[in-house]
XYZ file of C-alpha atoms in Angstrom:
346
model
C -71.237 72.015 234.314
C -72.414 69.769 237.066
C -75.685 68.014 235.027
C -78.909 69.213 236.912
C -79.887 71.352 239.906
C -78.079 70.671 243.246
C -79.239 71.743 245.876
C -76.714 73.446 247.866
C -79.210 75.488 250.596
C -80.759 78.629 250.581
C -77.821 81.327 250.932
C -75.617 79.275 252.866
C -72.651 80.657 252.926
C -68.509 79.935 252.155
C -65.457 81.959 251.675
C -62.441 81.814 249.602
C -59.452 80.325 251.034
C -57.068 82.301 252.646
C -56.420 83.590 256.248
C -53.844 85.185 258.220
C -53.432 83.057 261.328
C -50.482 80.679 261.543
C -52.124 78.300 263.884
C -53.754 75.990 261.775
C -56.280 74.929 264.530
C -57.238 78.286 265.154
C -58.045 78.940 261.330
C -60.124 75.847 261.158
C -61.881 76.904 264.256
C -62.373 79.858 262.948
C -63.918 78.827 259.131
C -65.975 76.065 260.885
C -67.788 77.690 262.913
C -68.772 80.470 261.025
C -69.442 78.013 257.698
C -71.173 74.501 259.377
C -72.506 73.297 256.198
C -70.140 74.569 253.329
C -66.374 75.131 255.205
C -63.436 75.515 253.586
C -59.507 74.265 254.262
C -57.755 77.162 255.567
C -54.646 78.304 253.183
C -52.109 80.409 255.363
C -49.771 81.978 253.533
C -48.961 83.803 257.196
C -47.621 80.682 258.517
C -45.421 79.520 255.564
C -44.586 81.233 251.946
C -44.744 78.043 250.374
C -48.459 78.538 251.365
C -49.619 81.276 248.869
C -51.222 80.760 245.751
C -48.833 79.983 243.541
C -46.006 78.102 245.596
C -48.386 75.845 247.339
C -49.394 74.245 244.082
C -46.105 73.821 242.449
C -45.326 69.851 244.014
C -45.004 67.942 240.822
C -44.944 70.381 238.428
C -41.797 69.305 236.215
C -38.653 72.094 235.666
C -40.117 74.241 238.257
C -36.975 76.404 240.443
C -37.523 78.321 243.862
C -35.692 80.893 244.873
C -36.102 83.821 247.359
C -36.434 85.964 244.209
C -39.622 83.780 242.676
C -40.568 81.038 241.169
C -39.617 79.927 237.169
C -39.836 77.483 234.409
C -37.183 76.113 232.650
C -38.011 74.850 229.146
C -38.913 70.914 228.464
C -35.705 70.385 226.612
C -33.504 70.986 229.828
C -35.184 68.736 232.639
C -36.683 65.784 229.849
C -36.665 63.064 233.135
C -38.765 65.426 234.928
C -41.031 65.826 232.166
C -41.012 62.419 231.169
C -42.172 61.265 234.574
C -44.293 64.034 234.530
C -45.843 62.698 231.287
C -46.539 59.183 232.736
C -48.035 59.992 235.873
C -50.533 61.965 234.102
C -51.131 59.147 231.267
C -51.382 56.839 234.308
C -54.434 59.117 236.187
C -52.029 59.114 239.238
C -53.845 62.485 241.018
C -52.076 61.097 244.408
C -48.642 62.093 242.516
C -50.015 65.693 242.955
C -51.093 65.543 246.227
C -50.050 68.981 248.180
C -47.676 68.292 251.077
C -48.407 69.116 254.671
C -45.554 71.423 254.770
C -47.246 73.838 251.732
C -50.833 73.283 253.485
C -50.861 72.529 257.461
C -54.559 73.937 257.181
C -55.788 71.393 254.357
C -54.799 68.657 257.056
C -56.009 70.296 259.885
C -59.766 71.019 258.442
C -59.164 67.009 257.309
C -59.126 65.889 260.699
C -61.642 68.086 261.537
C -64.802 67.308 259.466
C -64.335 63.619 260.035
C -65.682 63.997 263.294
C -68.831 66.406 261.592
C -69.916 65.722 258.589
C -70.527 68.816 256.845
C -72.838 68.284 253.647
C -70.193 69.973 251.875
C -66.551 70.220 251.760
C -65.155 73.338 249.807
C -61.208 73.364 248.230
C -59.378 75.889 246.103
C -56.549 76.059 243.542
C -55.158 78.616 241.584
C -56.712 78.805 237.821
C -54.369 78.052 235.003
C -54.710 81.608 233.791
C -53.572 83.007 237.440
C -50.674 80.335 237.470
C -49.802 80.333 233.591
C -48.851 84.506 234.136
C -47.282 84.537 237.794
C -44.647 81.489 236.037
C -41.945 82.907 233.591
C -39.779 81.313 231.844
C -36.139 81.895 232.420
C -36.725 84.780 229.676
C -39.080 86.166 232.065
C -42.070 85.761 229.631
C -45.067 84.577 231.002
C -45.507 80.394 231.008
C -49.264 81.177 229.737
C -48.080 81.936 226.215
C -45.967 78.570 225.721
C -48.624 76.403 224.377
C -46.641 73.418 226.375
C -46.052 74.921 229.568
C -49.613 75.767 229.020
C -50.906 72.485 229.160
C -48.870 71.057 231.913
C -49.675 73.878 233.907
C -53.446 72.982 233.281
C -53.072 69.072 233.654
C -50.802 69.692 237.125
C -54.313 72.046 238.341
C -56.292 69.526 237.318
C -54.998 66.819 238.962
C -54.186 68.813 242.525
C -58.338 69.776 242.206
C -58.844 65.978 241.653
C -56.770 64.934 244.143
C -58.487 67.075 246.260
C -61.554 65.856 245.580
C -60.421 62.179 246.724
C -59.719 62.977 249.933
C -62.493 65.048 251.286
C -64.577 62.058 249.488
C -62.252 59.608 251.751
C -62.390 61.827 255.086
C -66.198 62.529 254.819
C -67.685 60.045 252.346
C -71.123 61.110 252.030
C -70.280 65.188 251.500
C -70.723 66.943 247.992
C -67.624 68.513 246.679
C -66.875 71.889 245.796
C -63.707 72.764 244.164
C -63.491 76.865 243.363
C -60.041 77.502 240.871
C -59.118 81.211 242.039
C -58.339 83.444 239.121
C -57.465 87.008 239.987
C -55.639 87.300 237.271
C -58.691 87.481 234.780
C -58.510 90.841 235.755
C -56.096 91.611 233.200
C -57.731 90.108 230.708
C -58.323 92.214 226.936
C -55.584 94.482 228.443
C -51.958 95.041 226.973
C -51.056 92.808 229.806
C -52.600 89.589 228.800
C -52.597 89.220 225.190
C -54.484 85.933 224.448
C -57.146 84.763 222.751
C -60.914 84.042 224.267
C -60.328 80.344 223.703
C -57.495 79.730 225.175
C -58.911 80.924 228.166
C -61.812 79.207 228.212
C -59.650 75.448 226.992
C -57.767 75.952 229.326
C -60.192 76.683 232.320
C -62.532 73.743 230.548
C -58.844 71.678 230.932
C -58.830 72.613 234.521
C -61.834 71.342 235.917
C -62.650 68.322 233.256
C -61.786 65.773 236.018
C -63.963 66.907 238.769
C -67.051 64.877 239.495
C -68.456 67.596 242.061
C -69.191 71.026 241.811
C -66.401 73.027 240.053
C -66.222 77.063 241.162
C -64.829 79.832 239.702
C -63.573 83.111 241.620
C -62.695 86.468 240.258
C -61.860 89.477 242.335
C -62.243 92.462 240.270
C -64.114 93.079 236.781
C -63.385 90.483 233.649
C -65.329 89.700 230.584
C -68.364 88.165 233.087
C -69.835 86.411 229.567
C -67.019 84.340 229.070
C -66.644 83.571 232.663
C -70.303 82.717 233.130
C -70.314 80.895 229.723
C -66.692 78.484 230.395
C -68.976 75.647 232.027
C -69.077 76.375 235.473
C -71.463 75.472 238.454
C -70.685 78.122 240.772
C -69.519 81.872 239.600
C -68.339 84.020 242.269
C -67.523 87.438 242.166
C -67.005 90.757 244.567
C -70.213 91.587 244.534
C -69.104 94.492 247.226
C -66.668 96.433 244.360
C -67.594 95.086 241.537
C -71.435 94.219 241.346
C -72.552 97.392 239.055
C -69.784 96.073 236.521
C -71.385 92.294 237.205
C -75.148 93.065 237.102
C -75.170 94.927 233.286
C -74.772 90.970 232.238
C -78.282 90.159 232.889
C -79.115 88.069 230.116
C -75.953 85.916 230.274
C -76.668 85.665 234.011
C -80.086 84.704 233.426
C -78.549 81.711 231.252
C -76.072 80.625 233.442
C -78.682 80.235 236.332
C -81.222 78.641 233.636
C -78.534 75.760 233.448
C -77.996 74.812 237.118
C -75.378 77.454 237.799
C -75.150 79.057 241.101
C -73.591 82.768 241.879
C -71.802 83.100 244.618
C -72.093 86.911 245.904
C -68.529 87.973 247.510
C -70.761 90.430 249.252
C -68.736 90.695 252.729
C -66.005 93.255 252.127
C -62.171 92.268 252.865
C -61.136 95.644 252.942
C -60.528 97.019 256.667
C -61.276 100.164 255.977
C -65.071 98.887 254.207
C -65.252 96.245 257.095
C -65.659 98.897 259.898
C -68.691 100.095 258.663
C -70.403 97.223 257.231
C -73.380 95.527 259.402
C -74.933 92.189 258.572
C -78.359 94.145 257.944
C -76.765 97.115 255.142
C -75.026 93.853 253.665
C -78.010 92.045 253.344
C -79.677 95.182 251.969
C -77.179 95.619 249.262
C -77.438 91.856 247.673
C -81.501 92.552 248.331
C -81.067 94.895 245.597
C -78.756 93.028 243.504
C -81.579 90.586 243.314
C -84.099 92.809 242.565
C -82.448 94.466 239.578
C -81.894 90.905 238.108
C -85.588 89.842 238.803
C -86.754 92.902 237.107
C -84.659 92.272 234.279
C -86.580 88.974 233.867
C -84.417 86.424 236.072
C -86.682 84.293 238.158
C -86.108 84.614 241.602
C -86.103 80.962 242.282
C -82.916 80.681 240.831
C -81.615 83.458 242.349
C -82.369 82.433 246.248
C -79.824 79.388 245.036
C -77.397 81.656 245.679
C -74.342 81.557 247.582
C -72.846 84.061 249.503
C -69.093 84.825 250.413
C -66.299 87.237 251.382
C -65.046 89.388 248.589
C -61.978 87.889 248.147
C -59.487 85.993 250.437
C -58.912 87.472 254.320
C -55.115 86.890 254.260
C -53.702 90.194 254.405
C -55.643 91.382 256.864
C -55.428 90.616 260.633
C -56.478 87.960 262.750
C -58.839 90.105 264.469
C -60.104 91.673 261.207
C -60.006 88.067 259.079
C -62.440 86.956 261.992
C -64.820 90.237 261.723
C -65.284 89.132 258.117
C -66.463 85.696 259.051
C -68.889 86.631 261.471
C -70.309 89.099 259.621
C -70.449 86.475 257.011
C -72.370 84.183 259.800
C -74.711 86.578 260.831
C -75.733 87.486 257.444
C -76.521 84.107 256.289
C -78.884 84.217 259.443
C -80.483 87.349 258.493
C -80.824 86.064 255.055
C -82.513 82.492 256.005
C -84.984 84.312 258.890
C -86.112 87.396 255.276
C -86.212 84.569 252.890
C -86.932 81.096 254.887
């Protein structure tokens, strides 16, 4: 965790990554201005499939193979050159040997020439969490990469470096913005099921792995229920969660909430749905009702509230499978509530 408070606003507001539109220009349009201070690059998998969350980090990930049918691994012993210069770049701190091409992220150099020109006080990026990654990879057995403790931790150095890299050139397109890196992990989900049979630790080393390069603010982003303790606990700044289908499961973690905001930590509430059907009848004002009594519960648990008006606020998860017209509902809404929010709490 990021030493000390920082402060990033009172509820501003940022979203997750993806959207549908294929016109990069458009999607930046689109994220800036409904997110001035705290925008994110646009990922659209719509545009390209090497843009979802798992091919557009692959670059430079040694024995990697692509084919229409998916994505594997083949073990060390069968592409040693590729691991060797693997190996090197990452004794050699070389996060430009990561960098993600234009071609798997048009929107990443888009929002770049963008922001020059504005100078947000933040820049937001994402990547997919080692966990996420380390079970959509198999090997060529078809077992997940995750349970190899070396495919592991190349998966997790390969993250960290693409989050570093990152980092480098919002800090070269907009020098004096804070940085905020978010490492999307659906796949915690699954975790203590059948599914995912690994240890605590090794989740948490290898999230801790993920992020120990980052000199900014390092995010987390889970879109369904997961063992919130261990999430809250992994070192952190930011913890964001669907607070719009999963905040009853969230909120019976008080105390370890409590903790994590005691340190500096910020939660992010994913309180706009991204569900079309929940998005037709959602208003900025019931929104703002519903996190109202988030906070509530959590300040009459014995949370202070000035930690909690620290918070964030975001989409529930990514807006790429909806539609352009829908993905642009949930960032309004997401505009307008941050207004409501400033004028009941300014």
């Amino acid at each position: 965790m990021t030493a000390g408070f920082v402060d990033i606003g009172l509820f501003e507001a940022t979203a997750i990554g993806s959207l549908p539109h294929r016109d990069p220009a458009r999607a930046c349009e689109v994220v800036l201005e409904a997110l001035p201070s705290v925008p994110h690059w646009p990922q659209l998998p719509a545009r390209d499939p090497r843009e979802d969350m798992i091919r557009q980090f692959l670059e430079g990930m040694p024995g990697v193979g692509e084919s229409e049918d998916g994505v594997y691994l083949r073990p060390p012993s069968e592409v040693l050159e590729q691991w060797e210069g693997f190996l090197r770049k990452v004794e050699e701190g070389r996060s430009e040997a990561f960098s993600i091409s234009r071609e798997r992220a048009e929107g990443l150099y888009a929002f770049l020439d963008r922001v020059r020109g504005l100078k947000p006080p933040f820049l937001k990026g994402q990547v997919t969490g080692p966990v996420t990654m380390g079970f959509s990879l198999k090997d060529e057995g078809g077992r997940a990469a995750f349970y190899d403790e070396e495919l592991r931790e190349m998966i997790v150095r390969v993250l960290a470096s693409k989050a570093r890299w990152q980092e480098e050139v919002f800090k070269e397109a907009v020098p004096s913005a804070e940085t905020i890196i978010f490492f999307d992990e659906p796949a915690l989900a699954g975790y203590g099921s059948a599914y995912m049979n690994v240890r605590r630790q090794e989740v948490i080393d290898a999230l801790k792995g993920a992020m120990a390069d980052l000199g900014g603010l390092k995010g987390i982003h889970v879109c369904a229920n997961t063992d919130w303790p261990m999430v809250l606990e992994a070192g952190f700044d930011i913890v964001n969660f669907d607070a719009h289908g999963y905040r009853e499961e969230f909120l019976l973690w008080t105390e370890q909430i409590g903790e994590f905001l005691r340190r500096g930590g910020i939660i992010a509430w994913g309180i706009v749905p991204t569900d079309a059907e929940a998005l037709k009848g959602s208003t900025p004002s019931g929104l703002a009702e519903d996190l109202r009594r988030c906070l509530e519960h959590l300040e009459a648990s014995g949370v202070e509230g000035e930690f909690l008006r620290r918070s964030l606020i975001t989409p529930s998860c990514g807006t790429g499978s909806l539609t352009e017209a829908e993905a642009e509902e949930v960032y309004r809404l997401l505009r307008e509530l941050r207004r409501v929010l400033g004028r009941s709490h300014g």
